Amino acid sequence: MWLEILAVIFNLRTLNAAIRMSTPIALAAMGGAFSERAGVINIGLEGMLLVGAFAGAVGSYATGSALLGTLLGVAAGAATAAVFSIFTVEFRANHVVAGVGINILALGLTTWLMQVVWRTRGISPAVARVQSIRIPLISDIPVIGQVIGVQSPFVFVMIALIVGGWVLLFRTPLGLRIRMTGEHPEAADTLGINVRFIKHFSVILGGALCGFGGAYLSIGNIGRFSMGMSAGRGFMGLAANIFGQWNPIGGLGASMLFSYADAVQIRLQTMEIALPHQIIQMIPYLLTIVILAGGVVKSRPPAALGNHYRSGGGT
Amino acid sequence: MTQKADSTILPTGARSRPTTSSEKVRAALTELGFSAFAIFLALVISALLMVILGYNVALAYQSMFRGAFGSLHGFSQTLLRATPLLFTGFAVAIAFRAGLFNIGAEGQLYWGALACALVALTVEGMPKPIAIGLPLLAAGLAGFLWGAIPGILKAKTGAHEVITSIMLNSIAIFATTHITSRYFKAPGAVDQTERIVAAAVMPQIIPGTGLTAGILLGIAVAALVAWFFGHTALGYDFQAVGRNADAAEYGGVSSKRIQVLAMGFGGIMAGVAGGIVVLSLLNRFVANFSPGYGFTGIAVAVLGRGNPWGVVLAALLFGALDSGGMSMQLFARIPSDLTIVVQGLVIILVAAPAALRAMVRWRKPKVEPVDVA
């Protein structure tokens, strides 16, 4: 049995699956990174993923085009985030409460609307989906070809987005402004940075990323929407973001680690190896608690995370 | 992370401290007004959604109201569904008072439910009060232990209780499923325990309706919580830490001890919520059974503005939404999940008093010219 487990762990197809499965989690993690770097705690990632998945499927169903579906998913994720940012930034709603509200609202709206659209509460009919692509030269290279040679286009776009997000956050003036807003909004304001704009921008960008990740879930892979299909991936993204130190690339690394454990677990389950799979599924959450408690590396969230800021200090 | 459950969600906290009883009543009414306005707005927005999608709004709300309050059976269903929410509402509200956010009620509820079911399998032949009391005690203890973890982590390492609680929720669901399927699984496809013994089943207070004595227990707990915050030194310390941990510390209160206790006490409530669901609804532990009682508890606590009787009212409202949703689906042919939309809207609106105030202000100019004329 141990040989079989090792064979699964060091299998390139497991790695291929892990990269694919990390897509929505890494995108949610980056959404969380932008939001939290600008000082807004974002528990609503889960709901934004779910809305993206639903809108992606509806768009694809209505237009027959998976590309248009994906765009609608991105737009819907951004719109959900816009509601969240208006309430948290303009109306100074408690970030955590508003985030919980977004999650419940997203679950209710998507479950309700799927019955309005498809007359079913469970799983939608098949809709147009984005097919996997084979990269001509890379797919012929041994090892690398097996890992990323044939993948969903979402995976490649995700990797590009993560790299782009990292550049934006750490190598551009806008990124510096975002980070400054989350660390010290008063100082940012003094320097003429529009703190409110930066917060809205970061949260909505995060929502668009979640929308894209959600669209992957519904039309990037199986081509259907199912009730509550985000299934905790937003919370996993939240964990990956912390694990990855509020850095998109770190978040991707953490997401791949989590997904790898998950992929191994799923493959072992199909081989009917009686490993306690719930215990393997717990690992990401346990690791995040250990990290947060300062057990492995010291992690420090942005200093003004969760605070409300109003220019001039009045209320 | 620095955000805590501050005065923006608990306006009875630092912002104003009513001293005389008439001021207290006025403050409570303002709070009630806020929550009522949030509910009203949520219903209006949901109505707009229904209009856009071509549903009959009047019929929808009518059948919802009738379903929730129109008959003894309907009202019993409302109370039955409100019961676990009452407890998870307290799970969140108690921690709120100490300035902590117990988003982990869902996980605490699972441990409470499992512990309760396992004890309730073994109380054969015991007198009813003990056969019910022991499992509930186990539920509370399990909830306390699981709930105290984020409190301890916060006190010892500063790890934010919101994030650790979210992680602990997932862990609790996986762990209880694992324990059930591996050690206590009843024969069949579903991961569930055997049925609890008859002595441990919560008695119905209106025969034939399914409404059990759990709701009475809930009301008693509301009184207990009100007494705890109003008349005990520990309850005073909770609120002192909630208002200003540094000042409380200066006054000789160990804020770390209070943080652990507040999360633990919240955990007791969530654990008992799980226990009550097992004893009065499921009569066994079923893996993944909760439709989000713990998360709705957050809505209940926020809507109730942390006030024990406010929590009771809010739990009733959500219970009514739940049972009314069923009859809305039946008579108005509108999927009952609309009630989840209403829930989400209520939470978002009530979380932002500034939004409600802005809307009241926005309406004022329309009123004033009439006054002048």
XYZ file of C-alpha atoms in Angstrom:
688
model
C 0.000 0.000 0.000
C 2.803 2.432 0.811
C 4.336 1.898 -2.602
C 1.043 2.764 -4.229
C 0.702 5.889 -2.109
C 4.222 6.971 -3.015
C 3.472 6.290 -6.654
C 0.510 8.641 -6.463
C 2.426 11.312 -4.585
C 5.246 11.380 -7.126
C 2.972 11.060 -10.109
C 3.121 13.793 -12.728
C -0.586 13.477 -13.363
C -1.187 14.266 -9.704
C 0.910 17.391 -10.156
C -1.036 18.260 -13.295
C -4.288 17.923 -11.360
C -2.914 19.932 -8.442
C -2.035 22.886 -10.664
C -5.475 22.764 -12.257
C -7.224 22.555 -8.890
C -5.191 25.404 -7.435
C -6.587 27.853 -10.017
C -9.664 29.165 -8.170
C -7.908 29.049 -4.795
C -4.875 30.991 -5.990
C -7.105 33.579 -7.646
C -9.178 33.967 -4.489
C -5.944 34.230 -2.495
C -4.728 37.038 -4.740
C -8.132 38.706 -4.437
C -7.670 38.517 -0.690
C -4.119 39.850 -0.974
C -5.222 42.977 -2.850
C -8.158 43.580 -0.572
C -6.237 43.084 2.648
C -3.149 44.960 1.469
C -5.524 47.913 1.101
C -6.802 47.315 4.624
C -10.107 45.568 3.950
C -10.662 42.139 5.566
C -12.349 40.062 2.905
C -14.347 37.107 4.209
C -16.587 37.483 1.151
C -14.140 35.760 -1.243
C -16.222 32.606 -0.997
C -19.358 34.414 -2.136
C -17.527 36.194 -4.942
C -16.229 32.865 -6.264
C -19.733 31.438 -6.152
C -21.260 34.404 -7.977
C -18.511 34.157 -10.601
C -19.253 30.468 -11.088
C -22.961 31.096 -11.446
C -22.661 34.088 -13.774
C -20.105 32.206 -15.857
C -22.504 29.307 -16.330
C -25.481 31.575 -17.030
C -23.493 33.630 -19.536
C -22.303 30.515 -21.274
C -25.823 29.058 -21.240
C -27.413 32.221 -22.624
C -24.862 33.025 -25.318
C -23.442 29.603 -26.064
C -20.011 31.142 -25.752
C -17.769 30.092 -22.893
C -15.658 33.195 -23.458
C -18.616 35.511 -22.943
C -19.603 33.421 -19.945
C -16.158 33.925 -18.465
C -16.387 37.670 -18.995
C -19.779 37.747 -17.315
C -18.317 35.772 -14.414
C -15.530 38.313 -14.012
C -18.023 41.188 -14.185
C -20.337 39.566 -11.655
C -17.460 38.917 -9.251
C -16.428 42.557 -9.564
C -20.003 43.738 -9.060
C -20.358 41.655 -5.901
C -17.102 43.116 -4.646
C -18.368 46.600 -5.489
C -21.368 46.082 -3.216
C -18.996 44.856 -0.519
C -16.620 47.784 -0.904
C -19.396 50.391 -0.947
C -20.697 49.023 2.325
C -17.337 48.610 3.999
C -15.593 51.749 2.734
C -18.399 54.265 2.295
C -20.826 53.075 4.952
C -18.120 51.786 7.284
C -19.773 48.426 7.783
C -17.871 45.975 9.933
C -15.764 44.102 7.385
C -16.323 40.661 8.841
C -20.088 41.036 9.227
C -20.458 42.460 5.729
C -18.302 39.650 4.364
C -20.470 37.027 6.035
C -23.488 38.825 4.575
C -21.968 38.707 1.089
C -21.403 34.971 1.422
C -24.956 34.284 2.546
C -26.369 36.631 -0.093
C -24.305 34.931 -2.796
C -25.440 31.472 -1.725
C -29.072 32.584 -1.585
C -29.037 34.476 -4.875
C -27.269 31.788 -6.881
C -29.371 28.958 -5.450
C -32.542 30.940 -6.011
C -31.671 32.164 -9.475
C -30.532 28.746 -10.663
C -34.059 27.541 -9.977
C -35.456 30.537 -11.839
C -33.173 29.917 -14.826
C -32.949 26.120 -14.947
C -35.886 24.998 -12.783
C -33.549 22.800 -10.819
C -31.996 22.996 -7.396
C -28.833 21.012 -7.557
C -26.960 20.870 -10.815
C -27.498 22.827 -14.018
C -27.705 21.298 -17.488
C -24.450 21.185 -19.429
C -23.343 24.530 -20.847
C -20.562 25.460 -23.249
C -17.208 25.121 -21.535
C -13.642 26.170 -22.148
C -11.708 23.228 -23.570
C -8.214 22.325 -22.449
C -5.477 23.296 -24.848
C -2.260 21.567 -25.830
C 0.765 23.806 -26.027
C 2.594 22.567 -29.162
C 6.252 22.561 -28.137
C 5.965 22.365 -24.392
C 3.703 19.323 -24.464
C 6.486 17.348 -26.156
C 9.029 18.033 -23.432
C 9.153 15.163 -20.961
C 8.007 15.906 -17.394
C 7.123 19.574 -18.034
C 4.941 18.528 -20.941
C 2.979 16.198 -18.731
C 2.522 18.833 -16.067
C 1.550 21.911 -18.056
C 1.563 20.736 -21.679
C -2.151 20.068 -21.697
C -4.059 22.359 -19.387
C -7.103 24.546 -19.252
C -6.480 28.049 -20.648
C -7.648 29.253 -17.236
C -4.463 27.835 -15.729
C -2.208 29.829 -18.040
C -4.220 33.019 -17.586
C -4.186 32.448 -13.823
C -0.388 32.163 -13.776
C -0.081 35.316 -15.904
C -2.495 37.140 -13.600
C -0.580 36.079 -10.503
C 2.715 37.304 -11.934
C 1.046 40.510 -13.132
C -0.580 40.983 -9.743
C 2.738 40.565 -8.004
C 4.338 43.164 -10.293
C 1.416 45.532 -9.729
C 1.549 45.153 -5.983
C 5.297 45.289 -5.415
C 6.841 47.014 -8.414
C 4.515 49.859 -9.363
C 3.553 53.182 -7.746
C -0.077 52.014 -7.602
C 1.003 48.918 -5.689
C 2.958 51.047 -3.255
C -0.138 53.178 -2.723
C -2.249 50.082 -2.085
C 0.217 48.762 0.476
C 0.545 52.139 2.124
C -3.228 52.409 2.419
C -3.342 49.153 4.300
C -0.382 49.953 6.515
C -0.984 53.560 7.368
C -3.956 55.272 5.764
C -3.317 58.570 7.550
C 0.175 58.809 6.066
C -1.153 57.792 2.656
C -3.811 60.469 2.869
C -1.227 63.073 3.863
C 0.736 62.246 0.722
C -2.317 62.929 -1.394
C -3.273 59.317 -2.024
C -7.013 58.882 -2.470
C -7.472 56.271 0.237
C -11.093 55.524 -0.577
C -10.379 55.088 -4.273
C -7.486 52.741 -3.526
C -9.670 50.614 -1.253
C -12.490 50.399 -3.788
C -10.046 49.618 -6.570
C -8.323 46.841 -4.617
C -11.506 45.190 -3.381
C -13.166 45.304 -6.807
C -10.033 43.995 -8.511
C -10.063 41.168 -5.962
C -13.705 40.486 -6.806
C -12.939 40.329 -10.523
C -10.185 37.797 -9.800
C -12.607 35.721 -7.740
C -15.165 36.004 -10.554
C -12.597 34.575 -12.950
C -11.722 31.805 -10.525
C -15.408 31.041 -10.101
C -15.934 30.906 -13.851
C -13.171 28.308 -13.984
C -15.103 26.166 -11.504
C -18.284 26.111 -13.562
C -17.257 26.459 -17.205
C -13.491 25.935 -17.123
C -13.763 22.341 -16.150
C -17.057 20.484 -15.916
C -19.317 22.844 -17.872
C -22.075 22.940 -15.283
C -23.064 25.002 -12.271
C -24.041 23.252 -9.082
C -25.504 24.643 -5.901
C -22.864 26.056 -3.538
C -20.126 24.868 -5.885
C -17.423 27.117 -4.402
C -17.494 24.596 -1.525
C -15.132 26.421 0.820
C -12.511 27.319 -1.804
C -12.881 30.993 -0.903
C -12.013 30.190 2.699
C -9.140 28.095 1.453
C -8.026 31.118 -0.574
C -8.227 33.176 2.588
C -5.938 30.648 4.231
C -3.596 30.514 1.236
C -3.319 34.291 1.275
C -2.182 34.294 4.892
C 0.059 31.296 4.297
C 1.535 33.138 1.336
C 2.164 36.261 3.426
C -0.278 38.534 1.562
C 1.737 38.019 -1.599
C 0.098 36.680 -4.815
C 3.015 34.387 -5.616
C 3.127 33.129 -2.047
C -0.613 32.600 -2.300
C -0.143 30.559 -5.464
C 2.489 28.453 -3.752
C 0.220 27.819 -0.791
C -2.716 27.037 -3.073
C -0.621 24.517 -4.996
C 0.482 22.909 -1.756
C -3.123 22.634 -0.558
C -4.329 21.378 -3.936
C -1.522 18.871 -4.133
C -2.584 17.330 -0.840
C -6.142 17.315 -2.121
C -5.207 15.767 -5.464
C -3.260 12.978 -3.753
C -6.191 12.368 -1.446
C -8.712 12.190 -4.305
C -6.568 9.803 -6.336
C -6.042 7.543 -3.344
C -9.763 7.554 -2.718
C -10.471 6.377 -6.258
C -7.929 3.576 -5.739
C -9.873 2.616 -2.606
C -6.889 3.003 -0.352
C -8.422 3.540 3.052
C -6.618 6.668 4.099
C -8.670 8.960 6.334
C -9.286 11.508 3.614
C -11.038 13.969 5.922
C -7.832 14.207 7.896
C -5.848 15.020 4.752
C -8.435 17.641 3.857
C -7.906 19.280 7.238
C -4.203 19.867 6.628
C -4.453 23.282 4.895
C -6.572 24.678 7.697
C -4.352 23.252 10.418
C -1.252 24.637 8.718
C -2.832 28.069 8.492
C -3.607 28.095 12.197
C -0.048 27.042 12.977
C 1.273 29.818 10.724
C -1.066 32.399 12.261
C -0.047 31.391 15.742
C 3.545 32.116 14.758
C 4.597 28.492 14.859
C 6.632 28.342 11.653
C 7.236 31.792 10.269
C 6.172 35.047 11.766
C 3.382 36.462 9.660
C 2.209 40.000 10.001
C -0.951 41.333 8.390
C -1.127 44.924 7.118
C -1.145 47.216 10.145
C -4.415 49.037 9.486
C -6.301 45.930 8.348
C -9.966 46.170 9.258
C -9.895 49.806 10.288
C -12.181 52.406 8.863
C -10.554 55.551 7.711
C -12.130 58.875 7.068
C -10.077 61.786 5.805
C -9.854 64.466 8.484
C -10.395 61.993 11.276
C -14.084 62.799 11.777
C -16.765 60.180 11.884
C -5.671 42.323 12.209
C -7.079 44.967 14.378
C -10.781 45.027 13.703
C -12.879 43.784 16.542
C -16.569 43.645 17.154
C -16.764 47.359 17.766
C -19.425 49.927 18.344
C -20.412 49.993 14.697
C -22.200 46.712 15.211
C -22.943 47.118 18.861
C -24.070 50.687 19.315
C -25.030 50.042 22.912
C -21.301 49.833 23.529
C -18.884 52.690 23.681
C -20.794 55.333 21.804
C -23.348 56.252 24.399
C -23.923 54.854 27.807
C -27.513 55.238 28.825
C -27.754 55.643 32.559
C -31.354 56.197 33.525
C -33.957 53.613 32.687
C -35.880 55.936 30.353
C -32.694 56.586 28.420
C -32.107 52.862 28.269
C -35.563 52.295 26.849
C -35.065 55.053 24.293
C -31.688 53.635 23.264
C -33.191 50.177 22.932
C -35.979 51.551 20.767
C -33.487 53.290 18.484
C -31.644 50.005 18.157
C -34.876 48.220 17.414
C -35.711 50.887 14.851
C -32.389 50.336 13.077
C -32.917 46.614 12.873
C -36.537 46.998 11.775
C -35.484 49.426 9.064
C -32.819 46.990 7.848
C -35.389 44.199 7.635
C -37.801 46.471 5.823
C -35.155 47.475 3.269
C -34.130 43.852 2.735
C -37.763 42.920 2.040
C -38.102 45.848 -0.373
C -34.968 44.853 -2.284
C -36.153 41.238 -2.441
C -39.538 42.467 -3.668
C -37.808 44.384 -6.443
C -35.970 41.221 -7.423
C -39.265 39.343 -7.577
C -40.882 42.073 -9.669
C -37.987 42.008 -12.120
C -38.329 38.252 -12.482
C -42.102 38.506 -12.886
C -43.282 37.010 -9.611
C -46.312 38.095 -7.626
C -44.818 39.940 -4.666
C -48.053 40.370 -2.728
C -48.846 36.678 -2.961
C -45.268 35.806 -2.013
C -45.186 37.863 1.183
C -48.749 36.985 2.058
C -48.119 33.262 1.854
C -44.826 33.705 3.658
C -46.501 35.540 6.535
C -49.368 33.063 6.692
C -46.987 30.157 6.627
C -44.946 31.549 9.500
C -47.699 32.914 11.745
C -51.059 31.993 10.232
C -51.654 28.676 11.965
C -50.637 26.822 15.081
C -48.647 24.419 12.965
C -46.935 27.215 11.054
C -46.089 29.118 14.212
C -44.743 25.951 15.816
C -42.503 25.491 12.780
C -41.322 29.077 13.179
C -40.431 28.475 16.822
C -38.848 25.116 16.024
C -36.614 26.651 13.381
C -35.824 29.622 15.595
C -34.543 27.429 18.434
C -31.055 26.533 17.168
C -30.649 30.074 15.805
C -31.432 31.462 19.233
C -28.477 29.558 20.649
C -26.052 30.257 17.814
C -27.158 33.891 18.039
C -26.049 33.893 21.669
C -22.844 32.109 20.696
C -21.946 35.144 18.619
C -23.544 37.817 20.807
C -21.722 36.797 23.997
C -18.337 37.027 22.298
C -19.366 40.347 20.718
C -19.881 41.811 24.159
C -16.264 41.042 24.968
C -15.137 42.578 21.692
C -14.546 39.261 19.929
C -16.012 37.867 16.778
C -17.112 34.267 17.111
C -17.447 33.268 13.493
C -16.678 29.718 14.631
C -20.145 28.860 15.911
C -20.622 26.469 12.997
C -17.696 24.298 14.067
C -18.614 24.457 17.761
C -22.116 23.374 16.815
C -20.803 20.267 15.055
C -18.754 19.168 18.055
C -21.678 19.869 20.361
C -24.000 17.832 18.189
C -21.615 14.889 17.954
C -20.854 14.847 21.683
C -24.550 15.133 22.445
C -25.495 12.267 20.148
C -22.775 9.977 21.495
C -23.856 10.541 25.086
C -27.523 10.268 24.126
C -26.849 6.795 22.737
C -25.913 5.579 26.207
C -28.528 7.050 28.562
C -30.924 4.112 28.276
C -33.147 3.728 31.307
C -32.306 7.013 32.949
C -35.023 9.431 34.028
C -35.926 11.937 31.310
C -34.341 15.074 32.848
C -31.006 13.282 33.212
C -31.290 11.542 29.869
C -31.673 14.947 28.236
C -29.493 16.921 30.606
C -26.379 14.766 30.296
C -26.186 14.908 26.472
C -26.743 18.669 26.547
C -24.026 19.001 29.160
C -21.694 17.091 26.855
C -22.719 19.349 23.986
C -21.950 22.463 25.991
C -18.618 21.092 27.154
C -17.564 20.122 23.632
C -18.583 23.558 22.366
C -16.685 25.220 25.192
C -13.472 23.347 24.445
C -13.602 23.985 20.691
C -14.685 27.586 21.190
C -11.898 28.298 23.665
C -9.201 27.368 21.113
C -9.403 30.623 19.106
C -9.610 32.509 22.399
C -6.434 30.847 23.652
C -4.674 31.379 20.331
C -5.639 35.037 20.423
C -4.555 35.496 24.027
C -1.261 33.617 23.648
C -0.150 34.495 20.135
C -2.379 37.323 18.939
C -3.705 35.190 16.047
C -6.937 36.810 14.883
C -9.951 34.868 16.123
C -11.892 35.384 12.912
C -9.383 33.592 10.727
C -8.583 30.826 13.201
C -12.323 30.279 13.749
C -12.962 29.933 10.019
C -10.185 27.364 9.793
C -11.529 25.554 12.868
C -14.993 25.407 11.269
C -13.640 23.425 8.334
C -11.575 21.231 10.619
C -14.597 20.518 12.824
C -16.745 19.458 9.891
C -14.054 17.142 8.509
C -13.224 15.752 11.943
C -16.796 15.008 13.008
C -17.477 13.371 9.644
C -14.346 11.271 10.001
C -15.150 10.198 13.563
C -18.720 9.334 12.628
C -17.881 7.370 9.508
C -14.998 5.505 11.051
C -16.166 4.713 14.591
C -19.889 5.280 15.004
C -21.473 4.743 11.619
C -24.917 3.196 11.503
C -25.397 0.712 8.640
C -26.371 2.456 5.407
C -25.041 4.933 2.902
C -25.201 8.061 5.061
C -22.475 8.950 7.564
C -24.656 9.057 10.632
C -24.824 7.514 14.089
C -27.491 5.157 15.343
C -30.710 6.660 16.614
C -30.475 8.069 20.146
C -32.401 6.293 22.899
C -36.030 7.282 23.364
C -35.419 8.740 26.811
C -33.105 11.365 25.352
C -35.558 12.634 22.741
C -36.666 16.159 23.618
C -40.378 16.143 24.553
C -42.779 17.996 22.278
C -44.651 20.829 23.924
C -47.426 20.966 21.325
C -48.027 17.349 20.303
C -48.063 16.720 16.566
C -46.290 19.925 15.581
C -42.724 18.860 16.223
C -42.149 21.863 18.497
C -40.053 20.697 21.431
C -39.134 22.040 24.822
C -35.919 23.345 23.267
C -37.542 26.723 22.700
C -38.355 27.022 26.421
C -34.748 26.253 27.186
C -33.808 29.002 24.760
C -35.994 31.568 26.486
C -34.544 30.537 29.843
C -31.041 30.968 28.455
C -31.959 34.438 27.187
C -32.947 35.395 30.720
C -29.734 33.858 32.011
C -27.634 35.830 29.541
C -29.467 39.057 30.412
C -28.806 38.387 34.101
C -25.174 37.517 33.402
C -24.477 40.802 31.644
C -26.659 42.896 33.916
C -25.898 41.557 37.338
C -22.652 39.624 37.572
C -19.093 40.844 38.013
C -17.845 38.535 35.265
C -20.479 39.856 32.886
C -19.339 43.365 33.722
C -15.734 42.394 33.019
C -16.752 40.961 29.620
C -18.240 44.286 28.634
C -15.355 46.273 30.094
C -12.931 44.308 27.907
C -15.280 44.710 24.961
C -15.358 48.474 25.312
C -11.712 49.045 25.975
C -9.369 46.151 26.715
C -6.524 48.425 27.838
C -8.709 50.354 30.256
C -10.118 47.102 31.605
C -6.616 45.773 32.071
C -5.705 48.966 33.938
C -8.727 48.375 36.125
C -7.411 44.955 37.070
C -9.279 42.753 34.616
C -7.169 40.159 32.815
C -8.338 40.762 29.268
C -6.694 37.548 28.067
C -8.623 35.443 30.544
C -11.832 37.173 29.465
C -11.038 36.545 25.791
C -10.665 32.819 26.396
C -13.799 32.695 28.541
C -15.873 34.756 26.115
C -15.021 32.479 23.202
C -15.569 29.448 25.427
C -18.962 30.671 26.632
C -19.924 31.403 23.046
C -18.841 27.863 22.260
C -21.139 26.484 24.971
C -24.095 28.174 23.305
C -23.198 26.883 19.852
C -22.542 23.418 21.241
C -25.936 23.366 22.938
C -27.496 24.561 19.664
C -26.052 21.475 18.007
C -27.241 19.309 20.898
C -30.775 20.635 20.638
C -30.891 19.948 16.921
C -29.848 16.361 17.645
C -32.285 15.813 20.509
C -35.297 17.468 18.924
C -34.889 17.327 15.150
C -32.464 14.695 13.869
C -32.446 12.275 16.816
C -28.928 11.238 15.745
C -25.743 12.871 14.553
C -25.619 13.226 10.786
C -22.386 14.328 9.105
C -22.642 17.749 7.471
C -26.132 18.288 8.863
C -26.044 22.029 9.453
C -27.588 24.327 6.860
C -25.391 27.095 8.265
C -26.929 27.556 11.724
C -23.656 29.022 12.933
C -23.464 31.611 10.170
C -27.108 32.574 10.533
C -26.297 33.009 14.225
C -24.055 35.901 13.201
C -27.033 37.491 11.480
C -29.166 36.884 14.554
C -26.604 38.445 16.882
C -26.022 41.477 14.692
C -29.706 42.046 14.098
C -30.411 41.639 17.808
C -27.691 44.242 18.429
C -26.170 42.032 21.093
C -29.161 42.504 23.394
C -30.432 39.159 24.780
C -34.082 39.910 24.021
C -33.095 41.430 20.712
C -31.438 38.109 19.906
C -34.680 36.298 20.765
C -36.639 38.542 18.395
C -34.061 38.187 15.638
C -34.035 34.391 15.979
C -37.826 34.420 15.708
C -37.607 36.514 12.565
C -35.178 34.099 10.913
C -37.239 31.141 12.069
C -40.276 32.800 10.502
C -38.396 33.426 7.247
C -37.460 29.774 7.184
C -40.912 28.345 7.807
C -42.623 31.068 5.757
C -40.296 30.331 2.857
C -41.726 26.830 2.636
C -45.273 28.037 2.218
C -44.150 30.746 -0.194
C -42.668 28.027 -2.375
C -45.853 26.015 -2.104
C -48.411 28.739 -2.776
C -46.584 31.424 -4.730
C -44.309 28.986 -6.596
C -41.223 30.975 -5.670
C -38.187 28.929 -4.655
C -37.827 29.214 -0.885
C -34.143 30.064 -1.195
C -35.264 33.653 -1.622
C -35.340 33.756 2.168
C -31.562 33.222 2.177
C -31.297 36.305 -0.030
C -33.336 38.241 2.531
C -31.017 36.974 5.276
C -27.902 38.084 3.432
C -29.372 41.495 2.712
C -30.392 41.975 6.337
C -26.864 41.200 7.517
C -25.179 43.546 5.074
C -27.628 46.359 5.808
C -27.572 45.982 9.552
C -23.768 45.840 9.552
C -23.684 49.369 8.206
C -25.646 51.743 10.422
C -24.100 54.533 8.349
C -25.918 53.239 5.278
C -29.258 53.243 7.052
C -28.597 56.692 8.458
C -27.659 57.950 5.002
C -30.937 56.640 3.664
C -32.932 58.306 6.405
C -31.104 61.571 5.702
C -31.739 61.158 2.017
C -35.445 60.948 2.657
C -35.564 63.974 4.911
C -35.437 66.774 2.300
C -38.555 65.311 0.767
C -40.353 65.548 4.082
C -39.245 68.979 5.234
C -40.839 71.111 2.506
C -44.149 69.533 3.442
C -43.584 70.618 7.030
C -42.943 74.172 5.916
C -46.040 74.257 3.777
